[in-house]
Amino acid sequence: MSARLIIVGPPGAGKGTQAGRIAASFGIPAISTGDIFRKNVAEGTPLGVQAKALMDAGEYVPDSLTNELVKSRLQEPDAEHGFLLDGYPRTVGQVEYLDALLTEHGTAIDAVVQLVADQDVLVGRLLKRAEDQGRSDDTEETIRRRQQVYAEQTAPIVAAYGERGLVVDVDGLGGIDEVGDRIQTALSGRGLSATV
Ligand code: ADP
């Protein structure tokens, strides 16, 4: 069935993993703006050249560029009957742009899956990952800072969709299958059932 979804979740909550699973079970593409930008940077495209300095500085790519990129990605045939957006929309301007774009096509977002997890547990997880991978720049302080930035930046986006009753909170702590099952159950409770 068609499903137009957005996923949000704090660093360390396994958002990318769950995004891939949801997309596969609904038969829709998982579209991550971060991945698209990274690919463009790696390939040295004009978009990548523009995005690189901003990404390196930890800043957002301007809405004008990001919105155009999403527009053209959503025009590809595989996204005709649905998609799962990861990392977009990230600003209120992007929410408005996406609304207008979907309205033009007579469609709309069906649900926003928000993975929720205890911050301290996530910090523990990320510290362990940093240790395992020898990433000494990931200290507790930088991890907590990233979580704070995430919370501040996501709040207005979630609030905008929350007003429309579209936000589905899912407990993000647990095994990959367990969390995946929770997401499927929450979505089918809203009439959004996976096809595969
Ligand atoms: P993070 O590493 O913060 O999880 P992503 O992997 O989603 O972020 O994205 C990496 C970078 O790509 C961001 O820091 C930002 O520069 C850029 N980016 C991704 N999505 C967006 C967006 N929706 N709007 C603006 N910039 C974005």
XYZ file of C-alpha atoms and ligand atoms in Angstrom:
223
model
C 0.000 0.000 0.000
C 1.096 3.565 -0.323
C 2.692 5.200 2.679
C 4.286 8.600 2.912
C 6.342 8.564 6.057
C 8.968 10.521 7.951
C 11.234 9.067 10.626
C 12.939 11.054 13.366
C 15.032 9.842 16.252
C 17.959 10.894 18.427
C 21.559 9.976 17.606
C 22.180 6.369 18.621
C 18.566 5.215 18.436
C 19.127 3.116 15.323
C 17.087 5.344 13.036
C 18.909 4.386 9.849
C 18.470 0.674 10.529
C 14.762 1.018 11.208
C 14.327 3.309 8.202
C 15.683 0.576 5.941
C 13.385 -2.011 7.465
C 10.225 0.056 7.267
C 10.967 0.992 3.673
C 11.568 -2.637 2.713
C 8.382 -3.854 4.343
C 6.263 -1.162 2.701
C 8.039 -1.498 -0.627
C 8.943 2.196 -0.648
C 12.333 3.921 -0.925
C 14.101 5.185 2.207
C 15.347 8.632 1.288
C 18.079 10.065 3.510
C 19.144 13.593 2.615
C 22.380 13.082 4.585
C 23.207 10.025 2.440
C 22.391 11.879 -0.766
C 24.620 14.796 0.224
C 27.467 12.463 1.226
C 27.210 10.635 -2.099
C 27.357 13.934 -3.975
C 30.380 15.020 -1.955
C 32.122 11.715 -2.667
C 31.392 12.048 -6.394
C 32.393 15.705 -6.493
C 29.164 16.848 -8.162
C 28.342 20.587 -8.200
C 25.825 19.952 -5.403
C 28.474 18.080 -3.450
C 30.952 20.909 -3.870
C 28.403 23.374 -2.475
C 27.375 21.103 0.370
C 30.807 19.930 1.499
C 32.030 23.000 3.366
C 28.703 23.362 5.168
C 28.579 19.713 6.141
C 32.179 19.789 7.354
C 31.291 22.768 9.528
C 28.283 20.905 10.898
C 25.904 23.396 9.313
C 22.759 22.842 7.338
C 22.731 22.941 3.592
C 20.429 25.863 2.619
C 16.731 25.059 2.265
C 16.710 26.138 -1.374
C 19.233 23.454 -2.332
C 17.846 20.782 -0.022
C 14.253 21.298 -1.128
C 15.149 21.067 -4.822
C 17.069 17.900 -4.168
C 14.131 16.297 -2.362
C 11.711 17.461 -5.026
C 13.663 15.780 -7.784
C 14.167 12.626 -5.712
C 10.427 12.373 -5.018
C 9.767 12.665 -8.739
C 11.555 9.412 -9.417
C 9.206 6.548 -10.264
C 10.000 4.459 -7.182
C 8.609 7.189 -4.924
C 5.300 7.506 -6.755
C 3.368 5.400 -4.254
C 5.223 6.357 -1.144
C 8.533 7.042 0.549
C 10.181 7.239 3.923
C 12.092 10.440 4.548
C 15.050 10.359 6.927
C 16.792 13.627 7.837
C 14.208 15.757 6.064
C 12.354 17.999 6.772
C 14.723 19.548 9.284
C 13.577 23.167 9.278
C 10.129 24.746 9.384
C 10.777 26.079 5.876
C 11.342 22.513 4.684
C 8.081 21.390 6.333
C 6.222 24.111 4.441
C 7.934 23.280 1.174
C 7.153 19.580 1.513
C 3.517 20.359 2.359
C 3.132 22.467 -0.750
C 4.883 19.898 -2.924
C 2.671 17.051 -1.741
C -0.504 19.127 -1.949
C 0.342 19.855 -5.576
C 0.282 16.115 -6.166
C -2.875 15.547 -4.123
C -1.001 13.608 -1.453
C 0.163 14.222 2.112
C 2.336 12.788 4.869
C 0.588 9.827 6.536
C 2.669 9.555 9.692
C 5.840 10.711 11.415
C 7.538 7.913 13.344
C 9.410 9.308 16.324
C 11.817 6.923 18.018
C 12.044 7.811 21.685
C 14.753 6.598 24.026
C 16.242 7.484 27.351
C 19.160 9.865 26.804
C 21.466 8.236 29.334
C 21.012 4.826 27.767
C 21.828 6.270 24.349
C 24.930 8.005 25.705
C 26.104 4.680 27.115
C 25.514 2.987 23.777
C 27.337 5.656 21.788
C 30.289 5.698 24.167
C 30.635 1.959 23.795
C 30.428 2.256 20.011
C 33.101 4.986 20.073
C 35.353 2.760 22.172
C 34.816 -0.271 19.898
C 35.557 1.786 16.805
C 38.384 3.800 18.333
C 36.586 7.089 17.773
C 38.181 9.105 20.531
C 36.505 12.344 19.375
C 33.174 10.932 20.565
C 33.317 11.893 24.221
C 30.375 11.995 26.577
C 30.378 15.770 26.252
C 30.189 15.813 22.442
C 27.545 13.083 22.457
C 25.375 14.997 24.928
C 25.864 18.174 22.925
C 24.677 16.387 19.764
C 21.641 15.092 21.614
C 20.795 18.566 22.790
C 21.130 19.961 19.272
C 18.922 17.154 17.986
C 16.252 17.863 20.608
C 16.281 21.604 19.904
C 16.160 21.210 16.143
C 13.603 18.438 16.024
C 11.126 19.967 18.470
C 9.527 22.477 16.061
C 9.270 19.877 13.289
C 7.625 17.301 15.530
C 5.361 20.024 16.941
C 4.210 21.001 13.443
C 3.212 17.417 12.595
C 1.965 16.821 16.125
C -0.665 19.521 15.651
C -2.003 17.467 12.789
C -2.038 14.307 14.872
C 0.553 12.626 12.666
C 3.275 11.803 15.179
C 3.601 8.173 16.272
C 5.938 7.699 19.249
C 7.721 4.372 19.360
C 9.988 3.117 22.136
C 13.373 2.877 20.429
C 15.115 0.792 23.087
C 15.323 -2.915 22.442
C 16.468 -5.331 19.796
C 16.272 -4.420 16.119
C 13.366 -6.832 15.514
C 11.583 -5.758 18.651
C 11.702 -2.076 17.750
C 10.805 -2.908 14.147
C 7.739 -4.831 15.314
C 6.679 -1.939 17.513
C 6.874 0.421 14.553
C 4.811 -1.919 12.355
C 2.197 -2.307 15.087
C 1.993 1.444 15.665
C 1.628 2.121 11.948
C -0.973 -0.567 11.371
C -2.913 0.955 14.272
C -3.198 3.955 11.964
C -4.324 1.938 9.010
C -0.834 1.783 7.501
C -0.017 -1.851 6.963
C 3.122 -3.187 5.378
C 2.660 -5.147 2.171
C 5.772 -7.292 2.139
P 23.673 13.688 11.106
O 25.076 13.310 10.819
O 23.478 14.950 11.859
O 22.768 12.568 11.535
P 22.769 13.476 8.342
O 23.585 12.292 8.067
O 21.281 13.335 8.231
O 23.075 14.145 9.731
O 23.211 14.680 7.416
C 24.569 15.080 7.321
C 24.663 16.548 6.916
O 23.957 16.759 5.692
C 24.012 17.519 7.895
O 24.876 17.868 8.923
C 23.700 18.696 6.981
O 24.841 19.456 6.701
C 23.283 18.012 5.709
N 21.811 17.772 5.692
C 21.177 16.567 5.705
N 19.845 16.712 5.666
C 19.616 18.051 5.637
C 18.445 18.845 5.608
N 17.223 18.302 5.615
N 18.594 20.192 5.577
C 19.801 20.747 5.576
N 20.937 20.072 5.616
C 20.861 18.729 5.649
